Amino acid sequence: MSQYFENDPKLASKITEMTFDFDGRTYHLRTDAGVFSKDRLDTGTRILLETVIAHQSEPCSVLDMGCGIGSVSVILSHYWNSAFTMIDINQRAADRAAENIQRYHLQANLLCQDGITDGQFDCIVFNPPIRTGKQTIYRLFDECLEHLNGTLWIVMRKQHGAASALKFFEEKGLEVHRVRRDKGYWVLQILK
């Protein structure tokens, strides 16, 4: 079975459009088979966005880590006039993200790659790919920290290891806050 963090050429493309409301604004984003949350804005991402918008002042640079079809960057661009970088390992997701940022006139550096290779970011927003496993997620956490010059925002379900993630960052001597708990999700703010 194909996963959203894999590039599966055997999986037939099925480009559609999803529509959702966020904070009084309606969004229409192109989506496809084989991408994360292809039918709706998932609950974790919605909670993450609400929290980040409420607590983060406008940063100069933003990394949308694991950007998928670009929902986070498209939405945040309506609140911030920041330099956006978007990274996803899934080529199909990156292709849809390119279409969505063009539709919403967002200037962004979109990269289809596994992890972060360069740059420093004032704000990193990350809904980690839980199904990849703890080893991959923690590698990505370390990469985020390596390229962070400000605040890292992470959303995770408690049952998927949010408490362990909080401890991981605390053990690195970082200032960590659990800013929100909602519907089983924790939003963590990590300051560096």
mmCIF file of C-alpha atoms in Angstrom:
data_model
loop_
_atom_site.group_PDB
_atom_site.id
_atom_site.type_symbol
_atom_site.label_atom_id
_atom_site.label_comp_id
_atom_site.label_asym_id
_atom_site.label_seq_id
_atom_site.Cartn_x
_atom_site.Cartn_y
_atom_site.Cartn_z
ATOM 1 C CA MET A 1 0.000 0.000 0.000
ATOM 2 C CA SER A 2 1.310 3.424 -0.944
ATOM 3 C CA GLN A 3 2.127 5.963 1.788
ATOM 4 C CA TYR A 4 2.029 9.761 1.547
ATOM 5 C CA PHE A 5 5.771 9.974 2.234
ATOM 6 C CA GLU A 6 6.645 7.727 -0.731
ATOM 7 C CA ASN A 7 6.823 8.352 -4.453
ATOM 8 C CA ASP A 8 4.802 5.514 -5.973
ATOM 9 C CA PRO A 9 4.758 5.689 -9.793
ATOM 10 C CA LYS A 10 2.255 2.786 -9.887
ATOM 11 C CA LEU A 11 -0.350 4.815 -8.014
ATOM 12 C CA ALA A 12 -2.667 6.492 -10.502
ATOM 13 C CA SER A 13 -2.901 10.251 -10.185
ATOM 14 C CA LYS A 14 -6.353 11.564 -9.357
ATOM 15 C CA ILE A 15 -6.161 15.341 -9.202
ATOM 16 C CA THR A 16 -9.137 16.925 -7.489
ATOM 17 C CA GLU A 17 -9.858 20.092 -5.573
ATOM 18 C CA MET A 18 -10.624 20.278 -1.888
ATOM 19 C CA THR A 19 -12.441 23.215 -0.364
ATOM 20 C CA PHE A 20 -12.330 24.208 3.284
ATOM 21 C CA ASP A 21 -12.838 27.251 5.481
ATOM 22 C CA PHE A 22 -10.256 28.607 7.864
ATOM 23 C CA ASP A 23 -10.747 31.706 9.995
ATOM 24 C CA GLY A 24 -13.558 33.073 7.812
ATOM 25 C CA ARG A 25 -11.752 32.528 4.508
ATOM 26 C CA THR A 26 -12.534 29.783 1.969
ATOM 27 C CA TYR A 27 -9.629 27.941 0.357
ATOM 28 C CA HIS A 28 -9.638 25.825 -2.799
ATOM 29 C CA LEU A 29 -6.544 23.637 -3.081
ATOM 30 C CA ARG A 30 -5.578 21.090 -5.694
ATOM 31 C CA THR A 31 -4.901 17.668 -4.243
ATOM 32 C CA ASP A 32 -4.162 14.181 -5.521
ATOM 33 C CA ALA A 33 -4.081 10.496 -4.672
ATOM 34 C CA GLY A 34 -1.035 9.539 -2.623
ATOM 35 C CA VAL A 35 -0.715 12.799 -0.658
ATOM 36 C CA PHE A 36 -1.338 13.388 3.041
ATOM 37 C CA SER A 37 -4.938 14.253 3.946
ATOM 38 C CA LYS A 38 -6.039 14.497 0.327
ATOM 39 C CA ASP A 39 -9.703 15.245 1.081
ATOM 40 C CA ARG A 40 -9.620 17.862 3.840
ATOM 41 C CA LEU A 41 -7.503 20.049 6.062
ATOM 42 C CA ASP A 42 -6.637 17.532 8.767
ATOM 43 C CA THR A 43 -7.425 18.276 12.398
ATOM 44 C CA GLY A 44 -3.797 18.368 13.540
ATOM 45 C CA THR A 45 -2.817 20.901 10.889
ATOM 46 C CA ARG A 46 -5.855 23.056 11.674
ATOM 47 C CA ILE A 47 -4.971 23.063 15.390
ATOM 48 C CA LEU A 48 -1.330 23.808 14.576
ATOM 49 C CA LEU A 49 -2.264 26.735 12.319
ATOM 50 C CA GLU A 50 -4.698 28.233 14.831
ATOM 51 C CA THR A 51 -2.038 28.058 17.536
ATOM 52 C CA VAL A 52 0.827 29.431 15.443
ATOM 53 C CA ILE A 53 -1.266 32.355 14.192
ATOM 54 C CA ALA A 54 -2.354 33.181 17.755
ATOM 55 C CA HIS A 55 1.128 32.990 19.311
ATOM 56 C CA GLN A 56 3.781 33.724 16.671
ATOM 57 C CA SER A 57 4.703 37.236 15.605
ATOM 58 C CA GLU A 58 5.497 37.646 11.914
ATOM 59 C CA PRO A 59 8.860 36.026 11.168
ATOM 60 C CA CYS A 60 11.192 37.023 8.345
ATOM 61 C CA SER A 61 11.604 33.440 7.141
ATOM 62 C CA VAL A 62 9.344 30.396 7.459
ATOM 63 C CA LEU A 63 10.012 26.745 6.690
ATOM 64 C CA ASP A 64 6.927 24.625 6.028
ATOM 65 C CA MET A 65 8.493 21.231 6.737
ATOM 66 C CA GLY A 66 6.646 18.328 5.115
ATOM 67 C CA CYS A 67 4.488 20.843 3.265
ATOM 68 C CA GLY A 68 2.313 18.353 1.392
ATOM 69 C CA ILE A 69 0.043 20.251 -1.005
ATOM 70 C CA GLY A 70 0.957 23.580 0.617
ATOM 71 C CA SER A 71 -1.992 24.221 2.940
ATOM 72 C CA VAL A 72 0.124 25.647 5.779
ATOM 73 C CA SER A 73 2.094 28.093 3.630
ATOM 74 C CA VAL A 74 -0.953 29.217 1.669
ATOM 75 C CA ILE A 75 -2.869 29.945 4.878
ATOM 76 C CA LEU A 76 0.048 31.584 6.720
ATOM 77 C CA SER A 77 0.722 33.826 3.711
ATOM 78 C CA HIS A 78 -2.609 35.534 4.430
ATOM 79 C CA TYR A 79 -1.262 36.534 7.864
ATOM 80 C CA TRP A 80 2.457 37.060 7.253
ATOM 81 C CA ASN A 81 4.525 38.727 4.563
ATOM 82 C CA SER A 82 7.404 36.311 5.167
ATOM 83 C CA ALA A 83 9.878 34.486 2.928
ATOM 84 C CA PHE A 84 8.482 30.952 2.671
ATOM 85 C CA THR A 85 10.415 27.756 1.997
ATOM 86 C CA MET A 86 8.446 24.550 1.553
ATOM 87 C CA ILE A 87 9.869 21.017 1.652
ATOM 88 C CA ASP A 88 8.233 17.674 0.930
ATOM 89 C CA ILE A 89 9.666 14.299 -0.068
ATOM 90 C CA ASN A 90 6.614 13.371 -2.182
ATOM 91 C CA GLN A 91 6.903 14.622 -5.776
ATOM 92 C CA ARG A 92 3.159 14.465 -6.360
ATOM 93 C CA ALA A 93 2.513 16.568 -3.233
ATOM 94 C CA ALA A 94 5.186 19.051 -4.345
ATOM 95 C CA ASP A 95 3.566 19.303 -7.794
ATOM 96 C CA ARG A 96 0.184 20.117 -6.226
ATOM 97 C CA ALA A 97 1.870 22.560 -3.815
ATOM 98 C CA ALA A 98 3.399 24.353 -6.814
ATOM 99 C CA GLU A 99 -0.061 24.718 -8.351
ATOM 100 C CA ASN A 100 -1.552 25.938 -5.073
ATOM 101 C CA ILE A 101 1.108 28.548 -4.370
ATOM 102 C CA GLN A 102 0.703 29.814 -7.934
ATOM 103 C CA ARG A 103 -3.081 30.013 -7.494
ATOM 104 C CA TYR A 104 -2.650 32.061 -4.298
ATOM 105 C CA HIS A 105 0.223 34.176 -5.691
ATOM 106 C CA LEU A 106 2.613 33.031 -2.974
ATOM 107 C CA GLN A 107 6.303 33.534 -3.670
ATOM 108 C CA ALA A 108 7.949 30.486 -2.099
ATOM 109 C CA ASN A 109 11.025 28.346 -2.508
ATOM 110 C CA LEU A 110 9.534 24.870 -3.025
ATOM 111 C CA LEU A 111 11.868 21.876 -2.693
ATOM 112 C CA CYS A 112 11.111 18.208 -3.272
ATOM 113 C CA GLN A 113 13.670 16.463 -1.070
ATOM 114 C CA ASP A 114 14.137 14.376 2.060
ATOM 115 C CA GLY A 115 14.912 16.768 4.882
ATOM 116 C CA ILE A 116 16.608 20.141 5.157
ATOM 117 C CA THR A 117 19.935 20.688 3.424
ATOM 118 C CA ASP A 118 20.564 24.386 3.943
ATOM 119 C CA GLY A 119 19.211 27.706 5.179
ATOM 120 C CA GLN A 120 18.305 29.210 8.537
ATOM 121 C CA PHE A 121 14.701 29.906 9.469
ATOM 122 C CA ASP A 122 13.060 32.153 12.052
ATOM 123 C CA CYS A 123 10.022 29.883 12.189
ATOM 124 C CA ILE A 124 9.605 26.217 11.266
ATOM 125 C CA VAL A 125 6.110 24.705 11.189
ATOM 126 C CA PHE A 126 5.968 20.908 11.204
ATOM 127 C CA ASN A 127 3.251 18.250 11.353
ATOM 128 C CA PRO A 128 5.624 15.257 11.363
ATOM 129 C CA PRO A 129 4.955 12.172 9.217
ATOM 130 C CA ILE A 130 4.171 9.783 12.072
ATOM 131 C CA ARG A 131 3.904 6.711 9.844
ATOM 132 C CA THR A 132 7.587 7.009 8.836
ATOM 133 C CA GLY A 133 8.612 5.903 12.328
ATOM 134 C CA LYS A 134 10.393 7.439 15.291
ATOM 135 C CA GLN A 135 13.898 7.224 13.789
ATOM 136 C CA THR A 136 12.919 9.297 10.744
ATOM 137 C CA ILE A 137 10.887 11.788 12.763
ATOM 138 C CA TYR A 138 13.687 12.415 15.248
ATOM 139 C CA ARG A 139 16.198 12.809 12.393
ATOM 140 C CA LEU A 140 13.904 15.472 10.977
ATOM 141 C CA PHE A 141 13.602 17.096 14.428
ATOM 142 C CA ASP A 142 17.412 17.303 14.582
ATOM 143 C CA GLU A 143 17.535 18.808 11.085
ATOM 144 C CA CYS A 144 14.923 21.375 12.088
ATOM 145 C CA LEU A 145 17.029 22.379 15.099
ATOM 146 C CA GLU A 146 20.166 22.599 12.961
ATOM 147 C CA HIS A 147 18.435 25.113 10.677
ATOM 148 C CA LEU A 148 16.413 26.970 13.313
ATOM 149 C CA ASN A 149 17.064 30.537 14.372
ATOM 150 C CA GLY A 150 13.872 31.170 16.333
ATOM 151 C CA THR A 151 10.773 29.030 16.935
ATOM 152 C CA LEU A 152 9.892 25.478 15.922
ATOM 153 C CA TRP A 153 6.191 24.581 16.061
ATOM 154 C CA ILE A 154 5.199 20.913 16.093
ATOM 155 C CA VAL A 155 1.820 19.205 16.341
ATOM 156 C CA MET A 156 1.551 15.571 17.420
ATOM 157 C CA ARG A 157 -1.074 13.359 18.937
ATOM 158 C CA LYS A 158 -0.355 12.366 22.518
ATOM 159 C CA GLN A 159 -0.829 8.704 21.572
ATOM 160 C CA HIS A 160 1.769 9.095 18.795
ATOM 161 C CA GLY A 161 4.548 10.247 21.107
ATOM 162 C CA ALA A 162 4.005 13.937 21.855
ATOM 163 C CA ALA A 163 5.277 13.523 25.437
ATOM 164 C CA SER A 164 8.430 11.768 24.189
ATOM 165 C CA ALA A 165 9.001 14.549 21.660
ATOM 166 C CA LEU A 166 8.667 17.176 24.387
ATOM 167 C CA LYS A 167 11.232 15.286 26.494
ATOM 168 C CA PHE A 168 13.562 14.947 23.475
ATOM 169 C CA PHE A 169 13.721 18.726 23.073
ATOM 170 C CA GLU A 170 13.998 19.378 26.816
ATOM 171 C CA GLU A 171 16.948 16.980 27.051
ATOM 172 C CA LYS A 172 18.710 19.092 24.436
ATOM 173 C CA GLY A 173 18.470 22.020 26.848
ATOM 174 C CA LEU A 174 15.914 23.900 24.767
ATOM 175 C CA GLU A 175 13.025 25.990 26.023
ATOM 176 C CA VAL A 176 9.918 23.934 25.240
ATOM 177 C CA HIS A 177 6.274 24.846 25.839
ATOM 178 C CA ARG A 178 3.171 22.752 25.343
ATOM 179 C CA VAL A 179 1.080 25.652 24.112
ATOM 180 C CA ARG A 180 -2.118 23.750 23.379
ATOM 181 C CA ARG A 181 -3.843 20.424 23.980
ATOM 182 C CA ASP A 182 -6.905 19.790 21.856
ATOM 183 C CA LYS A 183 -8.668 16.628 20.614
ATOM 184 C CA GLY A 184 -5.674 14.484 21.612
ATOM 185 C CA TYR A 185 -3.167 16.769 19.855
ATOM 186 C CA TRP A 186 -0.343 18.663 21.525
ATOM 187 C CA VAL A 187 1.182 21.760 19.969
ATOM 188 C CA LEU A 188 4.781 22.223 21.049
ATOM 189 C CA GLN A 189 6.733 25.463 20.794
ATOM 190 C CA ILE A 190 10.503 24.985 20.833
ATOM 191 C CA LEU A 191 12.662 28.103 21.164
ATOM 192 C CA LYS A 192 16.270 28.310 20.043
#
